[in-house]
Short mmCIF file of N, CA and C in Angstrom, two decimals:
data_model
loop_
_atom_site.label_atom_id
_atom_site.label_comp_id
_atom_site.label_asym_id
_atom_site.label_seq_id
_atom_site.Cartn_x
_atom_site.Cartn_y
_atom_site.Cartn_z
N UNK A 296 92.22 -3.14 31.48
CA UNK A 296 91.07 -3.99 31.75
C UNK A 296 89.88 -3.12 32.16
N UNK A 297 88.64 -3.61 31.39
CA UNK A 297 87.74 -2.55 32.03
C UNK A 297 87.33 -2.50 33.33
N UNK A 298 87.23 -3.45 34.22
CA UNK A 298 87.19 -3.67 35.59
C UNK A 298 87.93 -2.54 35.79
N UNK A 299 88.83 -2.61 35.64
CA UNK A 299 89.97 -1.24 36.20
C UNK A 299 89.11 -0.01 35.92
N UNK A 300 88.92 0.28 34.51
CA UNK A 300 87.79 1.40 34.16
C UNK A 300 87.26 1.84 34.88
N UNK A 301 86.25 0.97 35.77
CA UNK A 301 84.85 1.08 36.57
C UNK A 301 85.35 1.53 37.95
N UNK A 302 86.27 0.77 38.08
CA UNK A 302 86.60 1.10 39.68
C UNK A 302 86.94 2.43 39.66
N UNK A 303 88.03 2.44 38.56
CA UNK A 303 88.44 4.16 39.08
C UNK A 303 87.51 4.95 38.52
N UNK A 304 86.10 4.65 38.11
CA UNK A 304 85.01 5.98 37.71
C UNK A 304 84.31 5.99 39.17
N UNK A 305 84.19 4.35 39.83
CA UNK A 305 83.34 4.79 40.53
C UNK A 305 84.20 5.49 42.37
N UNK A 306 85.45 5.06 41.79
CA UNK A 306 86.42 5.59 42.94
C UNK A 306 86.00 7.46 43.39
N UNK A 307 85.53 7.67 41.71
CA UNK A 307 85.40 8.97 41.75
C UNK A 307 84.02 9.67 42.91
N UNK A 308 82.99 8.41 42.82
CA UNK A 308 81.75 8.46 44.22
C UNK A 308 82.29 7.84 45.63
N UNK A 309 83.68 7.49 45.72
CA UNK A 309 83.91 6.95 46.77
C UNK A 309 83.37 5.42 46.86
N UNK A 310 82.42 4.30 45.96
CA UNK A 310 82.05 3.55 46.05
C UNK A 310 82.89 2.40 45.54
N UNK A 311 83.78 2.38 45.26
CA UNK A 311 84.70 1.36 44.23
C UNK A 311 84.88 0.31 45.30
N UNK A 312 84.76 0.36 46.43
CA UNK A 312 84.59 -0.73 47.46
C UNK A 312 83.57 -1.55 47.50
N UNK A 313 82.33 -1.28 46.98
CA UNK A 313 81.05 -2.33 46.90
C UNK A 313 81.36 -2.97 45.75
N UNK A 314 82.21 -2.63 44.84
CA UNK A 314 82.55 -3.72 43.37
C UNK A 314 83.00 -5.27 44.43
N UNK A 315 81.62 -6.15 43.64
CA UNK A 315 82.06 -7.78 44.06
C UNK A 315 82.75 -8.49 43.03
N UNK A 316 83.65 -9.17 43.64
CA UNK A 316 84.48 -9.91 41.98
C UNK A 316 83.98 -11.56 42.56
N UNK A 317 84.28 -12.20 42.05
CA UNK A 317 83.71 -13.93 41.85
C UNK A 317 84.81 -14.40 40.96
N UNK A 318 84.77 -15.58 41.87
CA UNK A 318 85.80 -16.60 41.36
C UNK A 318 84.92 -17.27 40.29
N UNK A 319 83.85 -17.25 39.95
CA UNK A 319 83.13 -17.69 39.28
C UNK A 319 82.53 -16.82 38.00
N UNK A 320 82.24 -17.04 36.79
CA UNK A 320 81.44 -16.50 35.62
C UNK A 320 80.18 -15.61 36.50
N UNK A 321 80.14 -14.37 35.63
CA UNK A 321 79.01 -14.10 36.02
C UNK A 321 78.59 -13.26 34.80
N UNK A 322 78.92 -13.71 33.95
CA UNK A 322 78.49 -13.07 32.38
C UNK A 322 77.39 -13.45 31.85
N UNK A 323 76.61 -14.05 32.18
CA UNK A 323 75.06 -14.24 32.11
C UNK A 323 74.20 -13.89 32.87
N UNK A 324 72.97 -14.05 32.53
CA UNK A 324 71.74 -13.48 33.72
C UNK A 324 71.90 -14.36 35.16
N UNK A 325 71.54 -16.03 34.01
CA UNK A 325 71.82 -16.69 34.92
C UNK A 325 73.36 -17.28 35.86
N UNK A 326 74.20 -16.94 35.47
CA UNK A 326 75.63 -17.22 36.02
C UNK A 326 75.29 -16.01 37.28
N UNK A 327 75.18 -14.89 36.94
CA UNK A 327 75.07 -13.91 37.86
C UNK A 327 74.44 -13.87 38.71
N UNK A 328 73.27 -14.36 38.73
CA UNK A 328 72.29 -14.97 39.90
C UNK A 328 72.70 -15.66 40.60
N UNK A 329 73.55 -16.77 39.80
CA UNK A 329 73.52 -18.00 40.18
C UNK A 329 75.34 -17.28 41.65
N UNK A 330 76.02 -16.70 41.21
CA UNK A 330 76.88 -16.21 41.95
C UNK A 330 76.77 -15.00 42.98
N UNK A 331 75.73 -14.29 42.95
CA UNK A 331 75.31 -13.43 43.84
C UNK A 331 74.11 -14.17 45.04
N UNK A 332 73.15 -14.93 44.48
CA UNK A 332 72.00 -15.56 45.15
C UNK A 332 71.10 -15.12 44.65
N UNK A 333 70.87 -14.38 43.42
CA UNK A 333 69.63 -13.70 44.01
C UNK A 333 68.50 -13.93 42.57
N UNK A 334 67.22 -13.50 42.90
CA UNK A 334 66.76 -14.25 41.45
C UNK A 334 67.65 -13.27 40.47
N UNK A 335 67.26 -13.99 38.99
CA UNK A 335 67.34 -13.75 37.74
C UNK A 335 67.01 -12.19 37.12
N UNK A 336 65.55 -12.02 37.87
CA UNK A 336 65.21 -10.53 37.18
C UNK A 336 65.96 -9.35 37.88
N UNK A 337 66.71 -9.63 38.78
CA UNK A 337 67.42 -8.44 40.24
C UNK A 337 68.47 -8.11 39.10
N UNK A 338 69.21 -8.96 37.95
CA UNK A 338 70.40 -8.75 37.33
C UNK A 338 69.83 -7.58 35.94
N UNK A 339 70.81 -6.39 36.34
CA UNK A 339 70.56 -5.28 35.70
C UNK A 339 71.49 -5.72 34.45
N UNK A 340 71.12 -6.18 33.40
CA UNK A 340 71.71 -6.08 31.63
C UNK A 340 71.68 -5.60 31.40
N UNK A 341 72.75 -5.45 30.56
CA UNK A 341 73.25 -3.75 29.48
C UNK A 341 73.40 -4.75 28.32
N UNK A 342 72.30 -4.07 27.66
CA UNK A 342 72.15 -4.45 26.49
C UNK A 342 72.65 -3.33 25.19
N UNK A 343 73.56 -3.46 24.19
CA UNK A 343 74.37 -2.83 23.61
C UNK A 343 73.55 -3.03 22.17
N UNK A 344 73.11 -1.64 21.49
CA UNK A 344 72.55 -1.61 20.24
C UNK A 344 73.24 -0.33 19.55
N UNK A 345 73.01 -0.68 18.22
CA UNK A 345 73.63 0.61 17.35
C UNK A 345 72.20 1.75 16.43
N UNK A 346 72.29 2.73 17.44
CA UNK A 346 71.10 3.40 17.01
C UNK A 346 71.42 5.09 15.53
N UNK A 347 71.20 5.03 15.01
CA UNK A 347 71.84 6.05 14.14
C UNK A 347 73.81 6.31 14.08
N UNK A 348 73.87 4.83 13.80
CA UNK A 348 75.08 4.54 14.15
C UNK A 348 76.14 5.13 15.55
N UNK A 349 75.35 5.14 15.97
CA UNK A 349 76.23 5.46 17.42
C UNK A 349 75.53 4.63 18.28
N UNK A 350 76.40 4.47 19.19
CA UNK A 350 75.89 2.76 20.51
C UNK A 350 75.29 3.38 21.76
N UNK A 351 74.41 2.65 21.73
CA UNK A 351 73.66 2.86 22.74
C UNK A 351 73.29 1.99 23.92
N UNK A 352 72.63 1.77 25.08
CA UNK A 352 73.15 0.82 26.00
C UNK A 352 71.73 1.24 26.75
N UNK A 353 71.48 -0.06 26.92
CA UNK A 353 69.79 -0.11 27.56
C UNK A 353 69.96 -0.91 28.51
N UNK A 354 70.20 -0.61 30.22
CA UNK A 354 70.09 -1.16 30.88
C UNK A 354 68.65 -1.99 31.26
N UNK A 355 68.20 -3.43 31.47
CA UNK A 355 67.09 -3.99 31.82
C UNK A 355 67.39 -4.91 32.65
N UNK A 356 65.83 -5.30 33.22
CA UNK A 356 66.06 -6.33 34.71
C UNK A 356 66.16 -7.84 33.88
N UNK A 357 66.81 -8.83 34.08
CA UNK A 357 67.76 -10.00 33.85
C UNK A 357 66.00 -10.55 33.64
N UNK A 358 64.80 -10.51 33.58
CA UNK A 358 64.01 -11.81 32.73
C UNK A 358 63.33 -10.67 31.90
N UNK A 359 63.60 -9.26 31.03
CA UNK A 359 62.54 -9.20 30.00
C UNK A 359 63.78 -9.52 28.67
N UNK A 360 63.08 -9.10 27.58
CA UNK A 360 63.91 -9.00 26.52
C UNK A 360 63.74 -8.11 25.65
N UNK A 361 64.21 -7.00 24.84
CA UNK A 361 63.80 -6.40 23.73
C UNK A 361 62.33 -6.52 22.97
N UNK A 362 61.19 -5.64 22.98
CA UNK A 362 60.06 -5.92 22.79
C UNK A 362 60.32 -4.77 21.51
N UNK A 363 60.43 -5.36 19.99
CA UNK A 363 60.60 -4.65 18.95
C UNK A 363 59.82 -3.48 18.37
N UNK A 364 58.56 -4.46 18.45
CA UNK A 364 57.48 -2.33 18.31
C UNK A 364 57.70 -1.45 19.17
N UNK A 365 58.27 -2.05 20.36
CA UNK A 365 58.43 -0.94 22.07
C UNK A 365 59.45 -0.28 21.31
N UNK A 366 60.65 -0.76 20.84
CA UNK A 366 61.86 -0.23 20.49
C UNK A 366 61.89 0.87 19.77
N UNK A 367 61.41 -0.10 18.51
CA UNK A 367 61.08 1.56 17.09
C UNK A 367 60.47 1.97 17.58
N UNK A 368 59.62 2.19 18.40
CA UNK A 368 58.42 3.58 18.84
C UNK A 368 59.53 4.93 19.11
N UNK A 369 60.54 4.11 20.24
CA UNK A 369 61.17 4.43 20.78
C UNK A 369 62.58 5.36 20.07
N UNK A 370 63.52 4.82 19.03
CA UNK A 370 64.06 4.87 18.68
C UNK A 370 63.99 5.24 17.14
N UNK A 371 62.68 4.76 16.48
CA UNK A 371 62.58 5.31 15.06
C UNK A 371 63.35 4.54 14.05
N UNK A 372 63.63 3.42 15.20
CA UNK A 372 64.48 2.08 13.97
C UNK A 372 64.35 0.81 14.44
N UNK A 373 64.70 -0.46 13.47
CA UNK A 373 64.74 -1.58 13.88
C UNK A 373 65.71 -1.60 15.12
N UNK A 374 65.73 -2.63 15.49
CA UNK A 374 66.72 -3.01 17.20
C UNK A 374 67.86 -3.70 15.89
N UNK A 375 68.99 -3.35 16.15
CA UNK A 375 70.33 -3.36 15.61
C UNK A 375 71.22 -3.77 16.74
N UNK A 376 71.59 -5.24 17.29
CA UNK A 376 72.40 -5.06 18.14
C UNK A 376 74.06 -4.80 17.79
N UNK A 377 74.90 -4.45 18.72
CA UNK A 377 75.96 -4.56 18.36
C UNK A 377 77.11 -6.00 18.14
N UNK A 378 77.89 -5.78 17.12
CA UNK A 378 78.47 -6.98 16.98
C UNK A 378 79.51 -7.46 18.11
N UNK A 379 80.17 -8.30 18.36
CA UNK A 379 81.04 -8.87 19.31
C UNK A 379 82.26 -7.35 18.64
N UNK A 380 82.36 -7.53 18.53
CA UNK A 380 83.63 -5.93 17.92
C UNK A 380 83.43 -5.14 18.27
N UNK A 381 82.31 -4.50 18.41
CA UNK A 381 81.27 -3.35 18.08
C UNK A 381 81.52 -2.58 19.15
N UNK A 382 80.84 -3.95 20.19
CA UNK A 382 80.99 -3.86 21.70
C UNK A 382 82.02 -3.07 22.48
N UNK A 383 83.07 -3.97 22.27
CA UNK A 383 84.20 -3.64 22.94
C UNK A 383 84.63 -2.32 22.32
N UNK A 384 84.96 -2.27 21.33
CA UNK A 384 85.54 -0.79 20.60
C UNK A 384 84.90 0.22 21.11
N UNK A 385 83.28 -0.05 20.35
CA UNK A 385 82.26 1.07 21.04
C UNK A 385 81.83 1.61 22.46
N UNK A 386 82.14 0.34 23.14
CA UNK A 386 81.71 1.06 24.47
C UNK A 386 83.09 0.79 25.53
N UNK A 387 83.48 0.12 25.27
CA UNK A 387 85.02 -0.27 26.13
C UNK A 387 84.49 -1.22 26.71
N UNK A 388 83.55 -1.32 27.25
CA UNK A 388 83.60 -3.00 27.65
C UNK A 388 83.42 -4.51 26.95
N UNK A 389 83.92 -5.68 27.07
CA UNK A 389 83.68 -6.29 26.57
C UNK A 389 82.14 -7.39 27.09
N UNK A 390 81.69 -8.62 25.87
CA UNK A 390 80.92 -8.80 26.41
C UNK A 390 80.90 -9.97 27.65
N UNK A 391 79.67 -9.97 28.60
CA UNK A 391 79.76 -10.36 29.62
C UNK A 391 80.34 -9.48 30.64
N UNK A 392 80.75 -8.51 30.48
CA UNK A 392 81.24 -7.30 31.58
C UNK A 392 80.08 -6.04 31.38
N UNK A 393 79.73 -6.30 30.18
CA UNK A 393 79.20 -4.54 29.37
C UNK A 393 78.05 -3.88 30.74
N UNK A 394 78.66 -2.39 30.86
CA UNK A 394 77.62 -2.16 32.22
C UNK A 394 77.89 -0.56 31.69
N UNK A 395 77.16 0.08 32.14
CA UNK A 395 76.47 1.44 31.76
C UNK A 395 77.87 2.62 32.50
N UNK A 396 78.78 2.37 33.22
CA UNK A 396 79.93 3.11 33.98
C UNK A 396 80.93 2.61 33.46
N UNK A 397 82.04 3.96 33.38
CA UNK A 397 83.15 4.09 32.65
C UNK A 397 83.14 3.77 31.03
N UNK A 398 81.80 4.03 30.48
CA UNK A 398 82.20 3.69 28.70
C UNK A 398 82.97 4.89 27.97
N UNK A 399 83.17 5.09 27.15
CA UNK A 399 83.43 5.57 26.09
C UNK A 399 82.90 6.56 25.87
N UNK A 400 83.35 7.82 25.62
CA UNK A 400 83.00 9.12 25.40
C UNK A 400 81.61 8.76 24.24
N UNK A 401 80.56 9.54 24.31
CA UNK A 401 79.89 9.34 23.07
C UNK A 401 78.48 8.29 23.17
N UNK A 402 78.70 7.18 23.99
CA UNK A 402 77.83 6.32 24.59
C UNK A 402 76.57 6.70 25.04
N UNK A 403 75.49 6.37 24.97
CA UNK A 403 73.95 6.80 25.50
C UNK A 403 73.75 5.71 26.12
N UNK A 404 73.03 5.82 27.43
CA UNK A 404 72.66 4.89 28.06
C UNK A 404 70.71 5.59 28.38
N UNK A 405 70.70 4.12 28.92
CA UNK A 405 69.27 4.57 28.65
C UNK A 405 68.45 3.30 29.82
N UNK A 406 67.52 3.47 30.98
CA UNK A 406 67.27 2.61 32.32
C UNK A 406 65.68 2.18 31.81
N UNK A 407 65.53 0.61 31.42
CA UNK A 407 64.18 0.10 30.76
C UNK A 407 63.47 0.44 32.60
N UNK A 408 62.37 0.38 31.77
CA UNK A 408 61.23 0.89 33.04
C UNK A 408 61.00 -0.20 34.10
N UNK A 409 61.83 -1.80 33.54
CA UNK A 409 61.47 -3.02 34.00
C UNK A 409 62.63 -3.00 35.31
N UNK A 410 63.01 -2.08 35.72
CA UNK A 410 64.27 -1.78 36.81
C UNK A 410 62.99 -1.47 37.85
N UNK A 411 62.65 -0.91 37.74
CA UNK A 411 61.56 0.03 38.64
C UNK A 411 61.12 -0.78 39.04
N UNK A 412 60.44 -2.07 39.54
CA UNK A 412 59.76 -3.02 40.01
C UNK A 412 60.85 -3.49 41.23
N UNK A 413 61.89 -3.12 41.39
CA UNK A 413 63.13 -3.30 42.60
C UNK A 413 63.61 -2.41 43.19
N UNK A 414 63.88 -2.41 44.63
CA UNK A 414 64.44 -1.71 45.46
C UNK A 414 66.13 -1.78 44.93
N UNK A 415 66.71 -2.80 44.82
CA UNK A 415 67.95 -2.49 44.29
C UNK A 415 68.31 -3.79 43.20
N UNK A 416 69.48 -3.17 42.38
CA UNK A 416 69.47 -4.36 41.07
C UNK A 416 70.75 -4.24 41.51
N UNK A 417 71.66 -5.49 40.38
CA UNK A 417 72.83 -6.01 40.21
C UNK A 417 73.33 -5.75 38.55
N UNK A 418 73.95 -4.64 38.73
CA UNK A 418 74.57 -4.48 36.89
C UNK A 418 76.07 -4.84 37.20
N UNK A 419 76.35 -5.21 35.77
CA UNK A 419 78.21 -5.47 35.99
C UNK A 419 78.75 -4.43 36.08
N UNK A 420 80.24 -5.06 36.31
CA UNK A 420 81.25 -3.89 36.85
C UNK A 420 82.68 -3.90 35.20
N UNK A 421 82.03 -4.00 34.25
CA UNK A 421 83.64 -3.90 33.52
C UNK A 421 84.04 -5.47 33.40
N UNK A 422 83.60 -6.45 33.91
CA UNK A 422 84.44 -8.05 33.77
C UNK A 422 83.51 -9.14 33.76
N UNK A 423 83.74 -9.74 33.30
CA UNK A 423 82.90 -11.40 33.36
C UNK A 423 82.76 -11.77 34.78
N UNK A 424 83.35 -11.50 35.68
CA UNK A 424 83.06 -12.01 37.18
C UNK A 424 82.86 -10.90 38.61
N UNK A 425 81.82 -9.85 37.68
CA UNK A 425 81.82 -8.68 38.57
C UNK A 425 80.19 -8.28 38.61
N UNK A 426 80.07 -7.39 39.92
CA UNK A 426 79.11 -6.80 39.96
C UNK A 426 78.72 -5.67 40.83
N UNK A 427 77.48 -4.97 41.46
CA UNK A 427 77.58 -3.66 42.40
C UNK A 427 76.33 -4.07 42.50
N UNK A 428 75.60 -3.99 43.58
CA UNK A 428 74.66 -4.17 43.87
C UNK A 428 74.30 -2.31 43.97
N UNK A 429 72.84 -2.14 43.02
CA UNK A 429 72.85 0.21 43.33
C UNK A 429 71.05 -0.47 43.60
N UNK A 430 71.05 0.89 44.41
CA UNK A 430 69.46 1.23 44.51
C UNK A 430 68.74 1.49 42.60
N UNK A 431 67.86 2.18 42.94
CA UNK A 431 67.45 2.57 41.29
C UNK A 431 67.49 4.14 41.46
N UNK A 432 67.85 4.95 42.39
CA UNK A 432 68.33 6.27 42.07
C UNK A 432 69.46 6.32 42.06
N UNK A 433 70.69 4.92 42.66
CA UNK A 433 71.96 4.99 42.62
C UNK A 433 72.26 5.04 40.74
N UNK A 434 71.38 3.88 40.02
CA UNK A 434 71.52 3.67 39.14
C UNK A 434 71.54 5.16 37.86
N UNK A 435 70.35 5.68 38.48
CA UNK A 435 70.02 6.66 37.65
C UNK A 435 71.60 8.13 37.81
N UNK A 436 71.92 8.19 38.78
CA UNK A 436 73.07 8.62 38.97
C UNK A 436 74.48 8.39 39.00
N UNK A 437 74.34 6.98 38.61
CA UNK A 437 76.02 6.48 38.14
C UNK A 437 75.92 5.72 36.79
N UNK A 438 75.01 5.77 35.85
CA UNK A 438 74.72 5.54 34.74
C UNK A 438 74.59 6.52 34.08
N UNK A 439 74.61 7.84 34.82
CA UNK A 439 74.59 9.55 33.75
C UNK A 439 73.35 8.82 32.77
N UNK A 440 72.30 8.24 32.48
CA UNK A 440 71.39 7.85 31.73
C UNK A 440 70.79 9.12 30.70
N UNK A 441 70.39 8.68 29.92
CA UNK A 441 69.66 10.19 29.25
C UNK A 441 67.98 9.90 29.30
N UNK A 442 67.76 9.26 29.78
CA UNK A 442 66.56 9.09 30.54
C UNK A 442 65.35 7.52 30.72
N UNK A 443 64.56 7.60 30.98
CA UNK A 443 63.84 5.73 31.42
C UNK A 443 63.20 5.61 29.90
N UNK A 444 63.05 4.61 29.66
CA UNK A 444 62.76 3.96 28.32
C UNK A 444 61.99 2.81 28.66
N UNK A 445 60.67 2.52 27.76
CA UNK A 445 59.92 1.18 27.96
C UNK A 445 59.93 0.68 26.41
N UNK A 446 60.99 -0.26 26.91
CA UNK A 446 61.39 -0.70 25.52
C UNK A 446 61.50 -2.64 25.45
N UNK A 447 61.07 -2.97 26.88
CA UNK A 447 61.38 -4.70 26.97
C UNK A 447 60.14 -4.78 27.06
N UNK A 448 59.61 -6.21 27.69
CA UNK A 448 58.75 -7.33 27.78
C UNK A 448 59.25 -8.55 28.45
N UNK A 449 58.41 -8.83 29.14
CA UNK A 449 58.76 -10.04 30.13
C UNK A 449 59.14 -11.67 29.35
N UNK A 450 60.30 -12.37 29.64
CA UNK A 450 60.36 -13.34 29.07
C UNK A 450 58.83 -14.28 29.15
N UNK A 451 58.80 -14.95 28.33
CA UNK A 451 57.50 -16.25 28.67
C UNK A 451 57.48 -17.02 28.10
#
């Protein structure tokens, strides 16, 4: 189970104790809010795309979305997400768990600039009913990231 994954990567910082589990869904922006308290945009998404065929993983704050010219600027291609298959194979997590710790050898992760507007976010932990509350330098250091990307836009 990837939950298991996460814990024992982040066992490796000594932190595997701040992993929150919920008796409740938290595989959405809003489920996750709705089970932590906290608004909508605090929830750090890992958003899973296939960039020169290898997967890539764009963490963003829970209200922007993929802003497509931001992307190709960015990337040098259309936004390609990954399929329900894709996901899991490609990064080891499945969806509604997918979070930037413990993936898959090979994985790029990458922190949208829309994090930066918070003292601390909520990304999942590996499961549909998980989460870690990190600062945004925790993030930048337990996401091994390959660096910040402005690649969303605010829902509206």
């Amino acid at each position: 189970m990837a939950i298991d994954k996460v814990r024992e990567y982040f066992k490796s910082y000594g932190i595997e104790d701040r992993i929150r589990e919920f008796s409740v869904s938290s595989a959405t922006v809003a489920l996750a809010a709705q089970a932590l308290g906290c608004g909508p945009e605090r929830i750090a998404k890992t958003l899973s795309f296939l960039v020169q065929e290898e997967p890539v993983l764009i963490v963003a704050a829970g209200d922007v979305k993929i802003d497509n010219s931001k992307y190709k600027k960015q990337f040098g291609t259309k936004a390609k997400m990954l399929s329900p298959e894709q996901v899991s194979e490609m990064t080891g997590h499945e969806i509604g768990g997918v979070c930037p710790f413990g993936v898959n050898e090979g994985v790029k992760v990458y922190l949208d600039e829309s994090l930066k507007r918070f003292e601390t976010v909520f990304p999942a932990c590996g499961s549909s009913n998980s989460a870690i509350e990190l600062t945004i330098p925790e993030m930048e250091k337990y996401a091994k990231e390959e660096g910040w990307v402005d690649v969303c836009r605010l829902i509206v």
